[in-house]
PDB file of C-alpha atoms and ligand atoms in Angstrom:
ATOM      1  CA  MET A 816      20.899  25.879  -2.545  1.00 57.00           C
ATOM      2  CA  MET A 817      19.832  22.885   0.715  1.00 70.00           C
ATOM      3  CA  ASP A 818      19.642  19.345  -1.270  1.00 95.00           C
ATOM      4  CA  THR A 819      15.989  17.710  -1.518  1.00 97.00           C
ATOM      5  CA  ILE A 820      16.992  15.711   1.419  1.00 97.00           C
ATOM      6  CA  THR A 821      17.978  18.584   3.801  1.00 96.00           C
ATOM      7  CA  GLN A 822      14.765  20.618   2.019  1.00 97.00           C
ATOM      8  CA  LEU A 823      12.550  17.119   3.284  1.00 98.00           C
ATOM      9  CA  ALA A 824      13.967  16.755   6.903  1.00 97.00           C
ATOM     10  CA  ALA A 825      13.659  20.585   7.635  1.00 96.00           C
ATOM     11  CA  ARG A 826       9.694  20.671   6.671  1.00 97.00           C
ATOM     12  CA  LEU A 827       9.176  17.824   8.634  1.00 97.00           C
ATOM     13  CA  ASN A 828      11.276  19.204  11.479  1.00 95.00           C
ATOM     14  CA  ALA A 829       9.165  21.997  11.453  1.00 95.00           C
ATOM     15  CA  ALA A 830       5.711  19.999  11.040  1.00 97.00           C
ATOM     16  CA  THR A 831       3.146  19.085  13.013  1.00 97.00           C
ATOM     17  CA  ARG A 832       0.883  16.963  10.901  1.00 98.00           C
ATOM     18  CA  ILE A 833       2.407  14.529   8.830  1.00 98.00           C
ATOM     19  CA  THR A 834       0.683  12.274   6.222  1.00 98.00           C
ATOM     20  CA  VAL A 835       2.151   9.734   4.091  1.00 98.00           C
ATOM     21  CA  VAL A 836       0.985   7.463   1.572  1.00 98.00           C
ATOM     22  CA  THR A 837       2.754   4.512   0.262  1.00 98.00           C
ATOM     23  CA  GLY A 838       2.055   2.319  -2.237  1.00 98.00           C
ATOM     24  CA  ALA A 839       3.685  -1.233  -3.750  1.00 97.00           C
ATOM     25  CA  GLY A 840       7.318   0.561  -3.941  1.00 97.00           C
ATOM     26  CA  VAL A 841       7.898   0.730  -0.351  1.00 98.00           C
ATOM     27  CA  SER A 842       7.865  -2.980  -0.421  1.00 98.00           C
ATOM     28  CA  ALA A 843       9.441  -4.067  -3.515  1.00 97.00           C
ATOM     29  CA  ALA A 844      12.891  -3.932  -1.669  1.00 98.00           C
ATOM     30  CA  SER A 845      11.488  -6.460   0.637  1.00 98.00           C
ATOM     31  CA  GLY A 846      10.802  -9.083  -2.794  1.00 95.00           C
ATOM     32  CA  VAL A 847       7.672  -8.119  -2.653  1.00 95.00           C
ATOM     33  CA  PRO A 848       7.160  -6.751  -6.630  1.00 92.00           C
ATOM     34  CA  THR A 849       4.982  -3.917  -7.763  1.00 93.00           C
ATOM     35  CA  PHE A 850       2.209  -4.186 -10.127  1.00 89.00           C
ATOM     36  CA  ARG A 851       3.003  -2.408 -12.495  1.00 85.00           C
ATOM     37  CA  GLY A 852       6.801  -2.560 -12.523  1.00 75.00           C
ATOM     38  CA  PRO A 853       8.869  -5.502 -13.679  1.00 69.00           C
ATOM     39  CA  GLY A 854       7.874  -8.751 -11.972  1.00 68.00           C
ATOM     40  CA  GLY A 855       4.912  -7.231 -11.389  1.00 66.00           C
ATOM     41  CA  LEU A 856       3.300  -8.518 -14.398  1.00 75.00           C
ATOM     42  CA  TRP A 857       2.172 -12.342 -13.946  1.00 78.00           C
ATOM     43  CA  LYS A 858       1.646 -14.591 -16.791  1.00 76.00           C
ATOM     44  CA  ASN A 859       1.791 -11.846 -18.544  1.00 77.00           C
ATOM     45  CA  MET A 860      -1.941 -10.202 -17.080  1.00 83.00           C
ATOM     46  CA  ARG A 861      -2.744  -6.544 -16.045  1.00 85.00           C
ATOM     47  CA  ALA A 862      -3.637  -6.042 -12.555  1.00 86.00           C
ATOM     48  CA  GLU A 863      -7.030  -4.262 -12.996  1.00 86.00           C
ATOM     49  CA  THR A 864      -7.469  -8.152 -14.929  1.00 88.00           C
ATOM     50  CA  LEU A 865      -6.839  -9.938 -12.035  1.00 91.00           C
ATOM     51  CA  ALA A 866      -7.798  -7.911  -9.101  1.00 93.00           C
ATOM     52  CA  SER A 867     -11.541  -7.421 -10.259  1.00 95.00           C
ATOM     53  CA  ALA A 868     -14.617  -9.130  -9.627  1.00 96.00           C
ATOM     54  CA  ASP A 869     -15.409  -9.663 -13.397  1.00 96.00           C
ATOM     55  CA  GLY A 870     -11.325 -11.100 -13.138  1.00 95.00           C
ATOM     56  CA  PHE A 871     -12.246 -13.504 -10.756  1.00 97.00           C
ATOM     57  CA  ALA A 872     -16.223 -14.604 -12.127  1.00 97.00           C
ATOM     58  CA  ALA A 873     -14.316 -15.225 -15.330  1.00 95.00           C
ATOM     59  CA  ASP A 874     -11.480 -17.699 -13.469  1.00 95.00           C
ATOM     60  CA  PRO A 875     -10.852 -18.009  -9.674  1.00 97.00           C
ATOM     61  CA  SER A 876      -8.547 -20.331  -9.806  1.00 97.00           C
ATOM     62  CA  LEU A 877      -6.137 -18.454 -11.452  1.00 95.00           C
ATOM     63  CA  VAL A 878      -7.316 -15.052  -9.692  1.00 96.00           C
ATOM     64  CA  TRP A 879      -6.516 -17.217  -6.880  1.00 97.00           C
ATOM     65  CA  GLU A 880      -3.516 -18.475  -8.007  1.00 96.00           C
ATOM     66  CA  TRP A 881      -2.064 -15.221  -8.317  1.00 94.00           C
ATOM     67  CA  TYR A 882      -2.969 -14.409  -4.938  1.00 96.00           C
ATOM     68  CA  ASP A 883      -1.371 -17.827  -3.588  1.00 97.00           C
ATOM     69  CA  TRP A 884       2.062 -16.244  -5.085  1.00 95.00           C
ATOM     70  CA  ARG A 885       2.199 -13.094  -4.143  1.00 95.00           C
ATOM     71  CA  ARG A 886       1.174 -13.866  -0.567  1.00 97.00           C
ATOM     72  CA  GLN A 887       4.126 -16.664  -0.356  1.00 97.00           C
ATOM     73  CA  LEU A 888       6.920 -13.951  -1.893  1.00 96.00           C
ATOM     74  CA  ILE A 889       4.863 -11.962   1.249  1.00 97.00           C
ATOM     75  CA  ARG A 890       5.387 -14.822   3.777  1.00 97.00           C
ATOM     76  CA  GLU A 891       9.105 -15.039   2.677  1.00 97.00           C
ATOM     77  CA  ALA A 892       9.889 -11.106   2.721  1.00 98.00           C
ATOM     78  CA  GLN A 893      10.986  -8.899   5.659  1.00 98.00           C
ATOM     79  CA  PRO A 894      10.049  -4.755   6.393  1.00 98.00           C
ATOM     80  CA  ASN A 895      12.798  -2.985   4.813  1.00 98.00           C
ATOM     81  CA  ALA A 896      14.474   0.568   5.847  1.00 98.00           C
ATOM     82  CA  ALA A 897      11.316   2.648   4.809  1.00 98.00           C
ATOM     83  CA  HIS A 898       9.236   0.377   6.271  1.00 98.00           C
ATOM     84  CA  ARG A 899      11.214   1.003   9.799  1.00 98.00           C
ATOM     85  CA  VAL A 900      11.789   4.440   8.919  1.00 98.00           C
ATOM     86  CA  LEU A 901       8.077   5.351   8.826  1.00 98.00           C
ATOM     87  CA  ALA A 902       7.040   2.864  11.497  1.00 98.00           C
ATOM     88  CA  ASP A 903       9.401   4.827  13.731  1.00 97.00           C
ATOM     89  CA  TRP A 904       8.319   8.230  12.973  1.00 97.00           C
ATOM     90  CA  THR A 905       4.482   7.102  13.750  1.00 96.00           C
ATOM     91  CA  GLN A 906       5.962   6.247  17.221  1.00 96.00           C
ATOM     92  CA  THR A 907       7.715   9.384  17.969  1.00 94.00           C
ATOM     93  CA  ARG A 908       5.935  12.165  15.846  1.00 93.00           C
ATOM     94  CA  PRO A 909       2.474  12.271  17.083  1.00 91.00           C
ATOM     95  CA  GLY A 910       0.885  13.520  14.442  1.00 96.00           C
ATOM     96  CA  THR A 911       1.873  11.383  11.488  1.00 97.00           C
ATOM     97  CA  THR A 912      -0.862   8.950   9.658  1.00 98.00           C
ATOM     98  CA  LEU A 913       0.346   6.031   7.666  1.00 98.00           C
ATOM     99  CA  VAL A 914      -1.861   5.325   4.598  1.00 98.00           C
ATOM    100  CA  THR A 915      -1.177   2.726   2.619  1.00 98.00           C
ATOM    101  CA  GLN A 916      -2.210   1.212  -0.645  1.00 98.00           C
ATOM    102  CA  ASN A 917      -0.850  -1.834   0.120  1.00 98.00           C
ATOM    103  CA  VAL A 918      -2.200  -5.200   0.878  1.00 98.00           C
ATOM    104  CA  ASP A 919       1.206  -7.066   2.857  1.00 98.00           C
ATOM    105  CA  GLY A 920       1.270  -5.878   6.397  1.00 97.00           C
ATOM    106  CA  LEU A 921       4.754  -4.812   6.174  1.00 98.00           C
ATOM    107  CA  HIS A 922       3.641  -1.784   7.750  1.00 98.00           C
ATOM    108  CA  GLU A 923       2.232  -2.978  10.626  1.00 97.00           C
ATOM    109  CA  ARG A 924       4.986  -5.778  10.536  1.00 97.00           C
ATOM    110  CA  ALA A 925       7.404  -3.188  10.869  1.00 98.00           C
ATOM    111  CA  GLY A 926       5.678  -1.885  14.102  1.00 98.00           C
ATOM    112  CA  SER A 927       3.506   1.116  12.556  1.00 97.00           C
ATOM    113  CA  THR A 928       0.883   2.206  14.470  1.00 90.00           C
ATOM    114  CA  ASN A 929      -2.640   3.343  12.979  1.00 86.00           C
ATOM    115  CA  VAL A 930      -2.113   2.290   9.751  1.00 97.00           C
ATOM    116  CA  LEU A 931      -4.968   3.328   7.072  1.00 98.00           C
ATOM    117  CA  ARG A 932      -5.133   0.421   5.061  1.00 98.00           C
ATOM    118  CA  LEU A 933      -7.060   1.633   2.037  1.00 98.00           C
ATOM    119  CA  HIS A 934      -6.811  -1.926   0.075  1.00 97.00           C
ATOM    120  CA  GLY A 935      -7.517  -4.366   2.794  1.00 97.00           C
ATOM    121  CA  SER A 936      -5.155  -7.235   3.644  1.00 97.00           C
ATOM    122  CA  ILE A 937      -4.567 -10.203   1.414  1.00 98.00           C
ATOM    123  CA  TRP A 938      -4.021 -12.540   4.583  1.00 97.00           C
ATOM    124  CA  GLN A 939      -8.148 -11.389   4.919  1.00 97.00           C
ATOM    125  CA  LEU A 940     -10.342 -13.722   2.778  1.00 98.00           C
ATOM    126  CA  ARG A 941     -14.548 -13.298   2.026  1.00 97.00           C
ATOM    127  CA  CYS A 942     -17.356 -14.987   1.476  1.00 98.00           C
ATOM    128  CA  TRP A 943     -17.724 -14.490  -2.607  1.00 98.00           C
ATOM    129  CA  ALA A 944     -21.447 -15.754  -2.104  1.00 97.00           C
ATOM    130  CA  GLU A 945     -21.558 -12.507   0.414  1.00 97.00           C
ATOM    131  CA  CYS A 946     -23.541 -15.272   3.068  1.00 97.00           C
ATOM    132  CA  ASN A 947     -24.673 -13.508   6.385  1.00 97.00           C
ATOM    133  CA  ALA A 948     -23.102 -16.125   8.678  1.00 97.00           C
ATOM    134  CA  SER A 949     -19.616 -15.440   7.302  1.00 97.00           C
ATOM    135  CA  GLY A 950     -19.886 -11.706   7.897  1.00 94.00           C
ATOM    136  CA  HIS A 951     -16.770  -9.292   7.163  1.00 92.00           C
ATOM    137  CA  GLY A 952     -14.560 -12.112   6.204  1.00 96.00           C
ATOM    138  CA  TRP A 953     -12.100 -14.168   8.273  1.00 97.00           C
ATOM    139  CA  LEU A 954      -8.539 -14.725   8.503  1.00 97.00           C
ATOM    140  CA  ASP A 955      -6.789 -17.460   6.404  1.00 97.00           C
ATOM    141  CA  GLU A 956      -3.259 -17.226   6.321  1.00 96.00           C
ATOM    142  CA  ARG A 957      -2.177 -20.558   4.945  1.00 96.00           C
ATOM    143  CA  VAL A 958       0.433 -20.319   2.260  1.00 97.00           C
ATOM    144  CA  PRO A 959      -0.169 -22.296   0.155  1.00 97.00           C
ATOM    145  CA  ILE A 960      -3.684 -21.856   0.260  1.00 97.00           C
ATOM    146  CA  SER A 961      -5.535 -25.432   0.482  1.00 95.00           C
ATOM    147  CA  PRO A 962      -7.793 -26.505  -1.344  1.00 96.00           C
ATOM    148  CA  LEU A 963      -7.399 -23.552  -4.799  1.00 96.00           C
ATOM    149  CA  PRO A 964      -9.929 -22.239  -4.915  1.00 97.00           C
ATOM    150  CA  PRO A 965     -10.264 -21.745  -1.152  1.00 98.00           C
ATOM    151  CA  ARG A 966     -14.332 -22.564  -0.055  1.00 98.00           C
ATOM    152  CA  CYS A 967     -16.211 -20.264   2.556  1.00 98.00           C
ATOM    153  CA  PRO A 968     -16.298 -22.318   5.683  1.00 97.00           C
ATOM    154  CA  HIS A 969     -19.785 -21.447   6.210  1.00 97.00           C
ATOM    155  CA  CYS A 970     -21.772 -22.511   3.155  1.00 98.00           C
ATOM    156  CA  ASP A 971     -18.753 -23.644   0.679  1.00 97.00           C
ATOM    157  CA  ALA A 972     -19.538 -20.786  -2.188  1.00 98.00           C
ATOM    158  CA  LEU A 973     -15.715 -19.859  -3.392  1.00 98.00           C
ATOM    159  CA  ALA A 974     -14.518 -17.402  -0.834  1.00 98.00           C
ATOM    160  CA  ARG A 975     -12.453 -14.452  -2.477  1.00 98.00           C
ATOM    161  CA  PRO A 976      -9.362 -12.324  -1.150  1.00 98.00           C
ATOM    162  CA  GLY A 977     -10.626  -9.831   1.213  1.00 96.00           C
ATOM    163  CA  VAL A 978      -9.114  -7.087  -0.763  1.00 97.00           C
ATOM    164  CA  VAL A 979     -10.672  -4.108  -2.501  1.00 97.00           C
ATOM    165  CA  TRP A 980     -10.113  -4.410  -5.893  1.00 97.00           C
ATOM    166  CA  PHE A 981     -11.152  -2.378  -9.038  1.00 94.00           C
ATOM    167  CA  GLY A 982     -14.105  -1.190  -9.332  1.00 94.00           C
ATOM    168  CA  GLU A 983     -14.835  -1.747  -5.698  1.00 96.00           C
ATOM    169  CA  SER A 984     -15.855   1.126  -2.972  1.00 96.00           C
ATOM    170  CA  LEU A 985     -13.129   1.004   0.001  1.00 97.00           C
ATOM    171  CA  ASP A 986     -14.260   0.886   3.214  1.00 96.00           C
ATOM    172  CA  ALA A 987     -15.800   4.028   4.144  1.00 97.00           C
ATOM    173  CA  ALA A 988     -14.597   5.086   7.480  1.00 97.00           C
ATOM    174  CA  VAL A 989     -10.587   4.529   6.056  1.00 98.00           C
ATOM    175  CA  LEU A 990     -11.275   6.773   3.546  1.00 98.00           C
ATOM    176  CA  ASP A 991     -12.787   9.123   5.635  1.00 98.00           C
ATOM    177  CA  ALA A 992     -10.086   9.117   8.028  1.00 98.00           C
ATOM    178  CA  ALA A 993      -7.127   9.069   5.047  1.00 98.00           C
ATOM    179  CA  VAL A 994      -8.928  12.300   3.487  1.00 98.00           C
ATOM    180  CA  ALA A 995      -9.169  13.880   7.435  1.00 98.00           C
ATOM    181  CA  ALA A 996      -6.044  13.412   7.307  1.00 98.00           C
ATOM    182  CA  CYS A 997      -4.830  15.133   4.153  1.00 98.00           C
ATOM    183  CA  ASN A 998      -5.144  18.007   6.579  1.00 98.00           C
ATOM    184  CA  CYS A 999      -1.827  17.911   7.340  1.00 98.00           C
ATOM    185  CA  ASP A1000       1.500  20.413   7.095  1.00 98.00           C
ATOM    186  CA  VAL A1001       3.603  17.857   4.876  1.00 98.00           C
ATOM    187  CA  PHE A1002       2.551  15.029   2.764  1.00 98.00           C
ATOM    188  CA  LEU A1003       4.478  12.736   1.471  1.00 98.00           C
ATOM    189  CA  SER A1004       3.694  10.311  -1.202  1.00 98.00           C
ATOM    190  CA  VAL A1005       5.651   7.185  -1.237  1.00 98.00           C
ATOM    191  CA  GLY A1006       6.705   4.715  -3.525  1.00 98.00           C
ATOM    192  CA  THR A1007       3.571   4.702  -5.139  1.00 98.00           C
ATOM    193  CA  SER A1008       2.420   4.973  -9.374  1.00 95.00           C
ATOM    194  CA  ALA A1009      -0.417   7.783  -8.357  1.00 95.00           C
ATOM    195  CA  VAL A1010      -3.128   6.188 -11.424  1.00 93.00           C
ATOM    196  CA  VAL A1011      -5.716   4.487  -8.783  1.00 92.00           C
ATOM    197  CA  TYR A1012      -7.863   6.605  -7.567  1.00 94.00           C
ATOM    198  CA  PRO A1013      -9.263   7.323  -4.562  1.00 95.00           C
ATOM    199  CA  ALA A1014      -5.432   6.618  -3.007  1.00 96.00           C
ATOM    200  CA  ALA A1015      -4.212   8.783  -5.843  1.00 96.00           C
ATOM    201  CA  GLY A1016      -6.260  12.028  -5.555  1.00 97.00           C
ATOM    202  CA  LEU A1017      -5.261  12.296  -1.575  1.00 98.00           C
ATOM    203  CA  LEU A1018      -2.500  14.404  -3.109  1.00 98.00           C
ATOM    204  CA  HIS A1019      -5.092  16.727  -4.242  1.00 98.00           C
ATOM    205  CA  HIS A1020      -7.196  17.000  -0.776  1.00 98.00           C
ATOM    206  CA  ALA A1021      -3.724  17.704   0.745  1.00 98.00           C
ATOM    207  CA  GLN A1022      -3.102  20.761  -1.838  1.00 98.00           C
ATOM    208  CA  ARG A1023      -6.275  22.465  -1.371  1.00 98.00           C
ATOM    209  CA  HIS A1024      -5.214  22.462   2.111  1.00 98.00           C
ATOM    210  CA  GLY A1025      -1.713  23.905   1.602  1.00 98.00           C
ATOM    211  CA  ALA A1026       0.359  21.023   2.863  1.00 98.00           C
ATOM    212  CA  PHE A1027       3.841  20.920   0.819  1.00 98.00           C
ATOM    213  CA  THR A1028       3.957  17.939  -0.921  1.00 98.00           C
ATOM    214  CA  VAL A1029       6.602  15.300  -1.733  1.00 98.00           C
ATOM    215  CA  GLU A1030       7.104  12.569  -3.725  1.00 98.00           C
ATOM    216  CA  ILE A1031       9.514   9.959  -3.783  1.00 98.00           C
ATOM    217  CA  ASN A1032       9.684   7.384  -6.571  1.00 98.00           C
ATOM    218  CA  PRO A1033      12.962   6.675  -8.597  1.00 97.00           C
ATOM    219  CA  ASP A1034      10.732   7.539 -11.725  1.00 97.00           C
ATOM    220  CA  ALA A1035       8.701  10.314 -12.312  1.00 97.00           C
ATOM    221  CA  THR A1036       4.744   9.000 -12.201  1.00 97.00           C
ATOM    222  CA  ASP A1037       1.385  11.683 -12.324  1.00 93.00           C
ATOM    223  CA  ALA A1038       2.252  13.293  -9.586  1.00 97.00           C
ATOM    224  CA  SER A1039       5.886  14.085 -10.190  1.00 98.00           C
ATOM    225  CA  GLY A1040       4.121  17.154 -12.377  1.00 97.00           C
ATOM    226  CA  VAL A1041       1.971  18.530  -9.342  1.00 97.00           C
ATOM    227  CA  VAL A1042       4.183  18.312  -5.759  1.00 98.00           C
ATOM    228  CA  ASP A1043       6.229  20.813  -4.216  1.00 98.00           C
ATOM    229  CA  LEU A1044       9.537  18.561  -4.354  1.00 98.00           C
ATOM    230  CA  VAL A1045      10.422  15.627  -6.048  1.00 98.00           C
ATOM    231  CA  ILE A1046      12.950  13.069  -4.920  1.00 98.00           C
ATOM    232  CA  LYS A1047      14.209  10.587  -7.050  1.00 98.00           C
ATOM    233  CA  GLY A1048      15.098   7.434  -5.616  1.00 98.00           C
ATOM    234  CA  LYS A1049      14.265   4.027  -3.428  1.00 98.00           C
ATOM    235  CA  ALA A1050      12.171   5.085  -0.629  1.00 98.00           C
ATOM    236  CA  GLU A1051      14.121   3.179   1.188  1.00 98.00           C
ATOM    237  CA  GLU A1052      17.029   4.840   0.780  1.00 98.00           C
ATOM    238  CA  VAL A1053      15.283   8.201   0.530  1.00 98.00           C
ATOM    239  CA  LEU A1054      13.785   7.608   3.903  1.00 98.00           C
ATOM    240  CA  LYS A1055      16.652   6.373   5.854  1.00 97.00           C
ATOM    241  CA  ASP A1056      18.648   9.559   4.932  1.00 97.00           C
ATOM    242  CA  VAL A1057      15.936  11.742   5.897  1.00 98.00           C
ATOM    243  CA  ASP A1058      15.618  10.414   8.979  1.00 97.00           C
ATOM    244  CA  GLU A1059      19.516  10.372   9.871  1.00 96.00           C
ATOM    245  CA  THR A1060      19.181  14.134   8.268  1.00 95.00           C
ATOM    246  CA  LEU A1061      16.784  14.497  10.915  1.00 93.00           C
ATOM    247  CA  THR A1062      17.978  13.140  13.974  1.00 73.00           C
ATOM    248  CA  ARG A1063      20.695  16.098  13.578  1.00 61.00           C
ATOM    249  CA  PHE A1064      18.755  19.142  13.047  1.00 57.00           C
TER     250      PHE A1064
HETATM  251  P1  OAD B1160       2.567   0.080  -8.909  1.00 61.16           P
HETATM  252  O1  OAD B1160       3.063  -1.423  -8.855  1.00 61.16           O
HETATM  253  O2  OAD B1160       1.372   0.898  -9.836  1.00 61.16           O
HETATM  254  O3  OAD B1160       3.544   1.623  -8.416  1.00 61.16           O
HETATM  255  C1  OAD B1160       4.698   1.345  -7.995  1.00 61.16           C
HETATM  256  C2  OAD B1160       5.849   2.987  -7.319  1.00 61.16           C
HETATM  257  O4  OAD B1160       6.820   2.420  -6.783  1.00 61.16           O
HETATM  258  C3  OAD B1160       6.054   2.923  -8.974  1.00 61.16           C
HETATM  259  O5  OAD B1160       5.796   4.338  -9.754  1.00 61.16           O
HETATM  260  C4  OAD B1160       7.899   2.627  -9.419  1.00 61.16           C
HETATM  261  O6  OAD B1160       8.332   3.622  -9.952  1.00 61.16           O
HETATM  262  C5  OAD B1160       7.635   2.766  -7.803  1.00 61.16           C
HETATM  263  N1  OAD B1160       8.626   2.295  -7.009  1.00 61.16           N
HETATM  264  C6  OAD B1160       9.414   1.087  -7.486  1.00 61.16           C
HETATM  265  N2  OAD B1160      10.577   0.394  -6.928  1.00 61.16           N
HETATM  266  C7  OAD B1160      10.424   1.516  -5.878  1.00 61.16           C
HETATM  267  C8  OAD B1160      11.058   2.096  -4.636  1.00 61.16           C
HETATM  268  N3  OAD B1160      13.008   1.044  -4.398  1.00 61.16           N
HETATM  269  N4  OAD B1160      11.089   2.867  -3.862  1.00 61.16           N
HETATM  270  C9  OAD B1160       9.753   4.238  -4.244  1.00 61.16           C
HETATM  271  N5  OAD B1160       9.464   2.961  -5.148  1.00 61.16           N
HETATM  272  C10 OAD B1160       9.419   2.433  -6.215  1.00 61.16           C
HETATM  273  O7  OAD B1160       1.714   0.149  -7.256  1.00 61.16           O
HETATM  274  P2  OAD B1160       0.434   1.256  -6.896  1.00 61.16           P
HETATM  275  O8  OAD B1160       1.221   2.658  -6.953  1.00 61.16           O
HETATM  276  O9  OAD B1160       0.745   0.504  -5.166  1.00 61.16           O
HETATM  277  O10 OAD B1160      -4.552  -1.875  -5.941  1.00 61.16           O
HETATM  278  O11 OAD B1160      -0.889   0.792  -7.357  1.00 61.16           O
HETATM  279  C11 OAD B1160      -1.823   1.153  -6.606  1.00 61.16           C
HETATM  280  C12 OAD B1160      -2.774   0.068  -6.841  1.00 61.16           C
HETATM  281  O12 OAD B1160      -3.159  -0.665  -7.568  1.00 61.16           O
HETATM  282  C13 OAD B1160      -2.476  -1.021  -5.822  1.00 61.16           C
HETATM  283  O13 OAD B1160      -2.981  -0.789  -3.831  1.00 61.16           O
HETATM  284  C14 OAD B1160      -3.195  -2.292  -6.109  1.00 61.16           C
HETATM  285  C15 OAD B1160      -2.622  -2.437  -7.743  1.00 61.16           C
HETATM  286  O14 OAD B1160      -3.347  -2.805  -8.432  1.00 61.16           O
HETATM  287  C16 OAD B1160      -5.614  -3.249  -5.965  1.00 61.16           C
HETATM  288  O15 OAD B1160      -5.227  -4.157  -5.987  1.00 61.16           O
HETATM  289  C17 OAD B1160      -6.810  -3.046  -5.824  1.00 61.16           C
END
């Protein structure tokens, strides 16, 4: 009986198309707290409350304080082994697609190419009033952000984080590309609780295409009972082990 690391390495070696969907767990080792794990609850508030238009309308300063805190942690963070291994695969294995729910940009900083960012970027801002002049928004990488809450440079309305909030639609082109990437040989779900749709639904698309599906996570999730192979462990350790095993094939 092959161990799970060797099983995955063998599958990857034989695969032409590999799709990886990541969540907050891949950035945990970089010091960015997950949303639902320990340290993720900020002031005891749920992510669903803070990351929503209703939450923002109720208290923009509170929501911006949360984002400002996360932006600071992300600014100080460095990509970890999980980001580095995935970056290497996107560069050296054509047919690898990386889809992320993370807004921290650590995959890109590790050198990943063509990342499909389902939930946008924490460094992007948009006008809350959606004024014409502001278009799709602007980049603001200041930490701490000032003033708090920040304002639209075009119309002086409130500015909001340019991320996708609960109840909002994902960018259609990005989602279409992610769904298309589910037509693959091996599908990996890494470091995500797999509860937020439509990202969590990508696994089911991959299964319909007959992909070999794998979860890498130290804890059980909604996906655990559904995938072909569960590798219980931390992304930064498991992916490194898989990568080292791959090179021996
Ligand atoms: P969650 O916080 O829901 O889940 C993080 C997952 O990472 C959990 O299943 C943990 O067990 C796992 N985990 C923790 N440390 C890990 C490690 N070292 N290696 C691997 N896995 C580890 O985060 P997401 O699933 O990303 O959306 O959450 C999905 C979306 O909900 C986010 O994109 C965000 C959030 O609210 C929006 O803001 C719209």
